[in-house]
């Protein structure tokens, strides 16, 4: 009798553009176990090119194809770091790709990637392109993690909220009765990172220290909060297509003279308030809010979220047994397992798709 491999590798490179998070996971009998984790940073030139490809630019088709090849090399490096921890064959590598356009209202999303090259480099089946099928079915194609959050973190009878704060923020509201709702809330780290990179040359605000050193500017905050996306009903999703340097600069021009540290404090508060208001709008009283993604390491941001939620406990998903920097990669490993076992990966109540769909496309080794 042939043993069906239950080991999957999940790879995630998100809107923060720092590199690739990878996990090796075991889904024996449908349980979710993380066996190992790895991180492969992007070379500076690849990160710069992926950032440039977020907007229209000359010769972008060729440049995107070359960047996809560079991504495949980074993905393969992450896979090689994980393989020594595998006690048996790995069924597949499930890879999200790097989002460079997300326009569900126009019927497409683009996660640049070269899964064929990754299959060639690793000798393992690759499952990729998870978002397109949901969009083809009339959905947003995002967020896809709420189904995984329910499977990994849901507790019957206990409402709880999982917040992923990468470049973009998104919430998964686990109502405790089987219902799951969620959507992208708006900027997560994207504006915070942009501002500190511009003024201090640092990739992120470590522990939110710079944001904590400033004072929130109430006028600027109101201008930022006036963005129509925040009032748009769910299902909804967003990305760097909306929240980018030009978006921020246009609003700063309406409120000149704010000190850089105060802008950082205000951007941190913007992320916290939009997340908190999104949670309150779902009408749930959670036992706690569990945060994953890079934002989980920003103490100022977590304090601001807790304050905006009137003291609801806010902590990282480490309290639920999964380190915050592993959750998204684990989610895509799980989505790869769902694809291989022909189970749907989307939640129509979250994305707005016409129904459950099996997500992904297979690139055999």
XYZ file of N, CA and C in Angstrom, residues 150-358:
627
model
N -9.408 29.779 10.758
C -10.473 29.014 11.417
C -10.005 27.590 11.705
N -9.334 26.977 10.719
C -8.872 25.595 10.899
C -7.807 25.497 11.989
N -6.919 26.493 12.053
C -5.791 26.421 12.986
C -6.110 27.000 14.359
N -6.936 28.062 14.387
C -7.092 28.828 15.624
C -8.534 28.891 16.146
N -9.483 28.382 15.364
C -10.881 28.469 15.783
C -11.163 27.628 17.024
N -12.054 28.121 17.874
C -12.444 27.404 19.083
C -13.958 27.490 19.206
N -14.670 26.363 19.088
C -16.134 26.398 19.139
C -16.635 27.091 20.402
N -17.574 27.997 20.195
C -18.178 28.709 21.318
C -17.394 29.910 21.800
N -16.224 30.151 21.185
C -15.381 31.269 21.622
C -15.084 32.190 20.447
N -15.714 33.368 20.394
C -15.372 34.315 19.327
C -13.941 34.823 19.519
N -13.198 34.872 18.427
C -11.858 35.457 18.493
C -11.529 36.065 17.135
N -10.550 36.957 17.145
C -10.151 37.656 15.919
C -8.668 37.413 15.686
N -8.333 37.077 14.450
C -6.930 36.967 14.042
C -6.657 38.112 13.073
N -5.622 38.872 13.350
C -5.260 40.006 12.509
C -3.884 39.732 11.894
N -3.825 39.760 10.589
C -2.527 39.658 9.918
C -2.091 41.069 9.524
N -0.927 41.473 10.022
C -0.410 42.802 9.675
C 0.900 42.614 8.927
N 0.768 42.503 7.606
C 1.927 42.557 6.733
C 1.983 43.963 6.169
N 2.328 44.093 4.896
C 2.243 45.408 4.273
C 0.827 45.947 4.365
N -0.145 45.048 4.122
C -1.568 45.368 4.243
C -2.112 44.631 5.463
N -3.102 45.207 6.132
C -3.734 44.543 7.263
C -4.980 43.798 6.822
N -5.231 42.644 7.415
C -6.517 41.978 7.192
C -6.959 41.271 8.465
N -8.261 41.139 8.611
C -8.821 40.500 9.801
C -9.581 39.234 9.420
N -9.517 38.262 10.331
C -10.355 37.067 10.265
C -11.162 37.037 11.553
N -12.470 37.152 11.425
C -13.335 37.115 12.598
C -13.909 35.708 12.700
N -13.484 34.985 13.725
C -13.926 33.618 13.965
C -15.047 33.705 15.004
N -16.276 33.582 14.550
C -17.420 33.895 15.409
C -17.681 32.839 16.477
N -17.051 31.681 16.357
C -17.222 30.637 17.365
C -18.375 29.703 17.083
N -19.163 30.010 16.033
C -20.311 29.163 15.681
C -20.166 28.605 14.262
N -18.922 28.614 13.755
C -18.675 28.123 12.392
C -18.608 29.221 11.355
N -19.158 30.396 11.685
C -19.092 31.500 10.735
C -17.724 32.175 10.795
N -17.240 32.554 9.616
C -15.983 33.299 9.522
C -16.207 34.466 8.584
N -15.836 35.660 9.028
C -15.872 36.828 8.158
C -14.488 37.467 8.174
N -14.229 38.311 7.197
C -12.921 38.957 7.161
C -12.724 39.737 5.876
N -11.726 40.603 5.890
C -11.419 41.435 4.729
C -10.134 42.200 4.999
N -9.616 42.841 3.960
C -8.451 43.708 4.112
C -8.908 45.023 4.737
N -8.203 45.434 5.802
C -8.599 46.649 6.516
C -7.982 47.906 5.925
N -6.859 47.765 5.205
C -6.132 48.914 4.670
C -4.647 48.750 4.935
N -3.914 49.849 5.106
C -2.477 49.723 5.311
C -2.150 49.007 6.614
N -1.187 48.113 6.535
C -0.625 47.498 7.725
C 0.692 48.202 8.019
N 1.783 47.607 7.516
C 3.107 48.216 7.696
C 3.547 49.062 6.508
N 2.781 49.039 5.420
C 3.295 49.594 4.169
C 3.684 51.074 4.297
N 2.846 51.891 4.914
C 3.146 53.322 5.038
C 4.156 53.581 6.158
N 4.061 52.816 7.227
C 5.012 52.934 8.336
C 6.423 52.642 7.841
N 6.558 51.551 7.055
C 7.870 51.174 6.517
C 8.375 52.206 5.509
N 7.466 52.670 4.659
C 7.837 53.656 3.638
C 8.410 54.915 4.290
N 7.746 55.362 5.353
C 8.128 56.640 5.972
C 9.475 56.529 6.684
N 9.709 55.439 7.393
C 10.990 55.310 8.100
C 12.130 55.060 7.113
N 11.833 54.383 6.004
C 12.869 54.189 4.975
C 13.263 55.529 4.366
N 12.254 56.393 4.145
C 12.519 57.702 3.538
C 13.336 58.595 4.466
N 13.056 58.563 5.757
C 13.672 59.525 6.688
C 14.865 58.977 7.460
N 14.921 57.659 7.639
C 16.007 57.103 8.438
C 16.782 56.004 7.718
N 16.327 55.646 6.519
C 17.027 54.607 5.769
C 16.898 53.231 6.387
N 15.898 53.034 7.240
C 15.684 51.736 7.881
C 14.499 51.026 7.223
N 14.550 49.683 7.132
C 13.468 48.972 6.437
C 12.160 48.917 7.212
N 12.227 49.028 8.549
C 11.009 49.006 9.364
C 11.277 49.690 10.696
N 10.195 50.030 11.389
C 10.284 50.730 12.673
C 10.360 49.678 13.779
N 11.579 49.337 14.195
C 11.771 48.235 15.134
C 11.043 48.500 16.444
N 10.123 47.571 16.773
C 9.309 47.638 17.989
C 8.431 48.887 18.048
N 8.324 49.614 16.927
C 7.520 50.837 16.913
C 8.153 51.971 17.677
N 9.492 51.911 17.861
C 10.172 52.897 18.715
C 10.072 54.311 18.161
N 10.252 54.472 16.834
C 10.186 55.828 16.265
C 8.759 56.362 16.351
N 7.791 55.494 16.051
C 6.391 55.908 16.171
C 6.055 56.325 17.587
N 6.613 55.598 18.580
C 6.341 55.927 19.987
C 6.973 57.251 20.401
N 8.009 57.678 19.677
C 8.696 58.926 20.040
C 7.952 60.166 19.569
N 6.981 59.995 18.666
C 6.241 61.136 18.132
C 4.872 61.285 18.776
N 4.160 62.317 18.332
C 2.803 62.607 18.826
C 1.842 62.545 17.646
N 0.732 61.876 17.828
C -0.261 61.776 16.760
C -0.803 63.164 16.424
N -0.815 63.494 15.135
C -1.377 64.759 14.664
C -2.835 64.513 14.279
N -3.750 65.098 15.055
C -5.181 64.814 14.876
C -5.693 65.241 13.510
N -5.214 66.366 12.996
C -5.671 66.849 11.685
C -5.225 65.908 10.583
N -3.961 65.531 10.610
C -3.450 64.603 9.600
C -4.169 63.264 9.685
N -4.422 62.791 10.893
C -5.111 61.507 11.054
C -6.487 61.544 10.406
N -7.218 62.640 10.594
C -8.553 62.746 9.988
C -8.472 62.758 8.458
N -7.448 63.421 7.933
C -7.259 63.443 6.480
C -6.992 62.030 5.958
N -6.138 61.291 6.656
C -5.812 59.922 6.249
C -7.038 59.018 6.347
N -7.813 59.196 7.404
C -8.987 58.341 7.619
C -10.117 58.633 6.641
N -10.005 59.736 5.897
C -11.059 60.111 4.943
C -11.005 59.282 3.653
N -10.050 58.362 3.553
C -9.945 57.498 2.377
C -11.232 56.671 2.199
N -11.867 56.738 1.009
C -13.132 56.010 0.795
C -13.032 54.496 1.033
N -11.861 53.908 0.834
C -11.743 52.455 1.021
C -12.203 52.039 2.414
N -11.902 52.866 3.418
C -12.228 52.486 4.790
C -13.736 52.402 5.013
N -14.501 53.124 4.223
C -15.971 53.105 4.369
C -16.631 52.082 3.451
N -15.855 51.497 2.572
C -16.407 50.541 1.600
C -16.843 49.265 2.314
N -18.028 48.728 1.979
C -18.451 47.490 2.649
C -17.660 46.283 2.152
N -17.557 45.270 2.990
C -16.941 44.003 2.576
C -17.931 43.247 1.679
N -17.439 42.325 0.833
C -16.046 41.905 0.680
C -15.198 42.963 -0.022
N -13.966 43.101 0.438
C -13.063 44.064 -0.181
C -11.625 43.647 0.090
N -10.750 44.055 -0.813
C -9.318 43.787 -0.650
C -8.554 44.928 -1.296
N -7.313 45.105 -0.877
C -6.531 46.231 -1.371
C -5.055 45.867 -1.367
N -4.211 46.827 -1.726
C -2.772 46.571 -1.780
C -2.024 47.848 -2.097
N -0.810 47.674 -2.595
C 0.009 48.822 -2.968
C -0.559 49.572 -4.169
N -1.523 48.980 -4.870
C -2.179 49.692 -5.968
C -2.851 50.965 -5.454
N -3.272 50.943 -4.183
C -3.919 52.119 -3.588
C -3.005 52.818 -2.586
N -2.476 52.059 -1.645
C -1.709 52.666 -0.549
C -0.211 52.676 -0.879
N 0.226 53.786 -1.447
C 1.610 53.921 -1.913
C 2.107 55.330 -1.559
N 3.334 55.627 -1.983
C 3.966 56.902 -1.614
C 3.161 58.099 -2.117
N 2.614 57.998 -3.318
C 1.861 59.121 -3.873
C 0.583 59.376 -3.079
N -0.052 58.289 -2.626
C -1.253 58.422 -1.793
C -0.911 59.192 -0.520
N 0.183 58.816 0.117
C 0.575 59.468 1.359
C 0.981 60.927 1.125
N 1.797 61.155 0.098
C 2.293 62.508 -0.147
C 1.168 63.482 -0.461
N 0.135 63.004 -1.174
C -1.001 63.872 -1.499
C -1.715 64.328 -0.225
N -1.774 63.480 0.777
C -2.446 63.833 2.030
C -1.546 64.660 2.939
N -0.267 64.388 2.920
C 0.661 65.216 3.688
C 0.668 66.656 3.175
N 0.457 66.812 1.863
C 0.429 68.157 1.282
C -0.736 68.980 1.824
N -1.793 68.297 2.295
C -2.945 69.009 2.869
C -2.698 69.414 4.324
N -1.610 68.909 4.898
C -1.331 69.172 6.316
C 0.186 69.363 6.474
N 0.721 70.442 5.894
C 2.175 70.612 5.883
C 2.739 70.929 7.269
N 4.029 70.663 7.400
C 4.732 71.071 8.618
C 4.699 70.075 9.760
N 4.141 68.885 9.547
C 4.129 67.879 10.613
C 5.521 67.250 10.702
N 6.074 67.195 11.892
C 7.413 66.635 12.085
C 7.425 65.164 11.689
N 8.533 64.663 11.104
C 8.592 63.273 10.643
C 8.208 62.243 11.709
N 8.675 62.413 12.957
C 8.324 61.454 14.011
C 6.831 61.486 14.306
N 6.220 62.677 14.179
C 4.778 62.791 14.409
C 3.990 62.135 13.267
N 4.525 62.237 12.057
C 3.897 61.518 10.929
C 3.944 60.017 11.201
N 5.085 59.527 11.688
C 5.208 58.092 11.984
C 4.216 57.657 13.056
N 4.080 58.465 14.090
C 3.100 58.159 15.142
C 1.685 58.125 14.572
N 1.406 59.044 13.654
C 0.066 59.143 13.061
C -0.206 57.967 12.124
N 0.794 57.545 11.360
C 0.626 56.391 10.469
C 0.405 55.115 11.273
N 1.102 55.005 12.401
C 0.910 53.843 13.270
C -0.509 53.830 13.819
N -0.979 54.995 14.240
C -2.351 55.109 14.750
C -3.371 54.811 13.640
N -3.101 55.238 12.424
C -3.999 54.949 11.292
C -4.187 53.447 11.134
N -3.093 52.693 11.117
C -3.193 51.237 10.995
C -3.993 50.661 12.146
N -3.697 51.119 13.369
C -4.385 50.589 14.550
C -5.885 50.891 14.518
N -6.233 52.126 14.178
C -7.644 52.520 14.191
C -8.447 51.808 13.109
N -7.875 51.682 11.907
C -8.627 51.030 10.824
C -8.845 49.548 11.144
N -7.861 48.921 11.797
C -8.040 47.521 12.216
C -9.092 47.437 13.320
N -8.975 48.292 14.329
C -9.914 48.247 15.455
C -11.349 48.529 15.007
N -11.522 49.520 14.156
C -12.872 49.863 13.692
C -13.462 48.739 12.837
N -12.597 48.081 12.062
C -13.066 46.953 11.253
C -13.571 45.829 12.158
N -12.846 45.566 13.233
C -13.267 44.525 14.181
C -14.582 44.919 14.848
N -14.685 46.173 15.301
C -15.912 46.634 15.960
C -17.107 46.562 15.017
N -16.852 46.821 13.735
C -17.929 46.788 12.753
C -18.503 45.400 12.524
N -17.782 44.368 12.962
C -18.259 42.993 12.788
C -19.183 42.561 13.924
N -19.321 43.414 14.935
C -20.275 43.142 16.003
C -19.937 41.939 16.868
N -18.656 41.674 17.046
C -18.243 40.521 17.834
C -17.464 40.997 19.056
N -17.616 40.283 20.169
C -16.825 40.581 21.369
C -15.848 39.421 21.551
N -14.625 39.560 21.035
C -13.709 38.419 21.031
C -13.068 38.182 22.396
N -12.627 36.927 22.621
C -11.879 36.635 23.842
C -10.539 37.353 23.812
N -10.008 37.523 22.584
C -8.742 38.239 22.398
C -8.560 38.503 20.917
N -7.640 39.402 20.612
C -7.217 39.651 19.234
C -5.788 39.122 19.111
N -5.602 38.204 18.177
C -4.302 37.559 17.990
C -3.679 38.084 16.702
N -2.475 38.600 16.799
C -1.834 39.279 15.678
C -0.693 38.435 15.112
N -0.628 38.355 13.798
C 0.484 37.704 13.119
C 1.034 38.648 12.059
N 2.106 38.228 11.384
C 2.774 39.096 10.421
C 3.776 39.993 11.133
N 4.497 40.783 10.346
C 5.537 41.643 10.897
C 5.032 42.637 11.916
N 3.763 43.069 11.770
C 3.193 44.032 12.702
C 3.092 43.518 14.126
N 3.137 42.190 14.287
C 3.066 41.610 15.626
C 4.287 41.983 16.465
N 5.356 42.430 15.793
C 6.594 42.792 16.493
C 6.692 44.298 16.759
N 5.616 45.028 16.483
C 5.566 46.469 16.709
C 4.730 46.728 17.966
N 5.408 46.883 19.107
C 4.697 47.013 20.392
C 3.807 48.243 20.425
N 4.250 49.322 19.783
C 3.441 50.548 19.758
C 2.130 50.306 19.029
N 2.208 49.605 17.918
C 1.018 49.299 17.127
C 0.055 48.425 17.929
N 0.565 47.411 18.602
C -0.314 46.531 19.377
C -0.980 47.290 20.527
N -0.214 48.181 21.164
C -0.806 48.996 22.244
C -1.921 49.883 21.693
N -1.687 50.484 20.531
C -2.699 51.357 19.920
C -3.966 50.579 19.562
N -3.807 49.349 19.066
C -4.978 48.531 18.726
C -5.764 48.217 20.000
N -5.052 47.805 21.050
C -5.718 47.494 22.323
C -6.457 48.685 22.886
N -5.832 49.867 22.823
C -6.475 51.081 23.343
C -7.731 51.410 22.543
N -7.661 51.245 21.216
C -8.823 51.548 20.362
C -9.950 50.545 20.565
N -9.620 49.362 21.097
C -10.636 48.330 21.359
C -11.034 48.300 22.835
N -10.803 49.413 23.528
C -11.200 49.541 24.934
C -10.611 48.443 25.809
N -9.329 48.126 25.547
C -8.643 47.219 26.457
C -8.817 45.741 26.169
N -9.435 45.355 25.043
C -9.471 43.938 24.666
C -8.027 43.435 24.588
N -7.798 42.215 25.065
C -6.448 41.661 25.058
C -5.939 41.514 23.628
N -4.765 42.066 23.362
C -4.135 41.960 22.043
C -2.779 41.298 22.236
N -2.571 40.156 21.601
C -1.292 39.458 21.706
C -0.992 38.750 20.398
N 0.202 38.208 20.272
C 0.573 37.569 19.014
C 0.036 36.136 18.967
N 0.030 35.554 17.776
C -0.445 34.180 17.603
C 0.478 33.170 18.281
N 1.626 33.620 18.782
C 2.481 32.714 19.567
C 1.687 32.140 20.743
N 0.722 32.920 21.263
C -0.123 32.443 22.367
C -0.993 31.262 21.943
N -1.179 31.092 20.636
C -1.970 29.976 20.106
C -1.072 28.887 19.516
N 0.242 29.056 19.700
C 1.157 27.993 19.298
C 1.848 28.170 17.966
N 1.620 29.295 17.275
C 2.288 29.522 15.993
C 2.947 30.896 16.013
N 4.249 30.934 15.796
C 4.967 32.214 15.777
C 4.380 33.115 14.707
N 4.257 34.421 14.985
C 3.567 35.323 14.045
C 4.211 35.405 12.666
N 5.520 35.180 12.560
C 6.166 35.252 11.244
C 6.048 33.949 10.463
N 5.358 32.958 11.013
C 5.184 31.680 10.310
C 3.764 31.459 9.807
N 2.828 32.270 10.260
C 1.412 31.970 10.033
C 1.060 31.968 8.545
N 1.491 32.994 7.802
C 1.083 33.065 6.395
C 1.708 31.952 5.559
N 2.972 31.641 5.788
C 3.600 30.540 5.047
C 2.893 29.226 5.374
N 2.542 29.040 6.642
C 1.803 27.841 7.042
C 0.434 27.806 6.374
N -0.187 28.978 6.233
C -1.494 29.049 5.566
C -1.392 28.570 4.121
N -0.312 28.931 3.435
C -0.201 28.505 2.036
C 0.206 27.041 1.919
N 0.951 26.523 2.896
C 1.180 25.070 2.936
C -0.161 24.351 3.066
N -1.026 24.881 3.936
C -2.362 24.299 4.146
C -3.207 24.402 2.874
N -3.133 25.547 2.198
C -3.872 25.693 0.935
C -3.352 24.717 -0.121
N -2.023 24.460 -0.113
C -1.471 23.453 -1.024
C -2.004 22.070 -0.712
N -2.092 21.741 0.574
C -2.667 20.454 0.987
C -4.141 20.375 0.600
N -4.869 21.465 0.752
C -6.283 21.478 0.345
C -6.413 21.242 -1.162
N -5.533 21.862 -1.949
C -5.556 21.646 -3.399
C -5.303 20.170 -3.711
N -4.266 19.608 -3.091
C -3.881 18.227 -3.392
C -4.952 17.231 -2.982
N -5.710 17.558 -1.944
C -6.776 16.667 -1.480
C -8.140 17.081 -2.034
N -8.116 17.980 -3.000
C -9.307 18.440 -3.726
C -10.382 18.988 -2.788
N -9.929 19.851 -1.892
C -10.849 20.534 -0.985
C -10.781 22.032 -1.257
N -11.907 22.736 -1.153
C -11.886 24.180 -1.422
C -11.005 24.918 -0.425
N -10.441 26.041 -0.883
C -9.566 26.836 -0.032
C -10.117 28.209 0.295
N -11.164 28.618 -0.430
C -11.709 29.968 -0.202
C -12.942 29.911 0.693
N -13.304 31.060 1.217
C -14.551 31.209 1.959
C -15.386 32.262 1.235
N -16.452 31.862 0.538
C -17.262 32.835 -0.201
C -17.777 33.976 0.665
N -18.037 33.719 1.967
C -18.506 34.786 2.854
C -17.443 35.858 3.049
N -16.185 35.494 2.819
C -15.082 36.445 2.966
C -14.768 37.130 1.641
N -14.598 36.336 0.583
C -14.127 36.903 -0.690
C -15.250 37.386 -1.599
N -16.474 36.877 -1.380
C -17.580 37.243 -2.262
C -17.682 36.374 -3.490
N -16.924 35.290 -3.566
C -17.005 34.379 -4.714
C -18.373 33.691 -4.748
N -18.707 33.158 -5.915
C -20.018 32.539 -6.087
C -20.150 31.229 -5.317
N -19.050 30.675 -4.870
C -19.113 29.425 -4.110
C -17.725 28.950 -3.768
N -17.623 27.851 -3.026
C -16.312 27.300 -2.681
C -15.585 26.834 -3.946
N -14.289 27.049 -3.981
C -13.483 26.656 -5.145
C -12.168 26.035 -4.671
N -11.687 25.052 -5.434
C -10.346 24.520 -5.211
C -9.373 25.530 -5.822
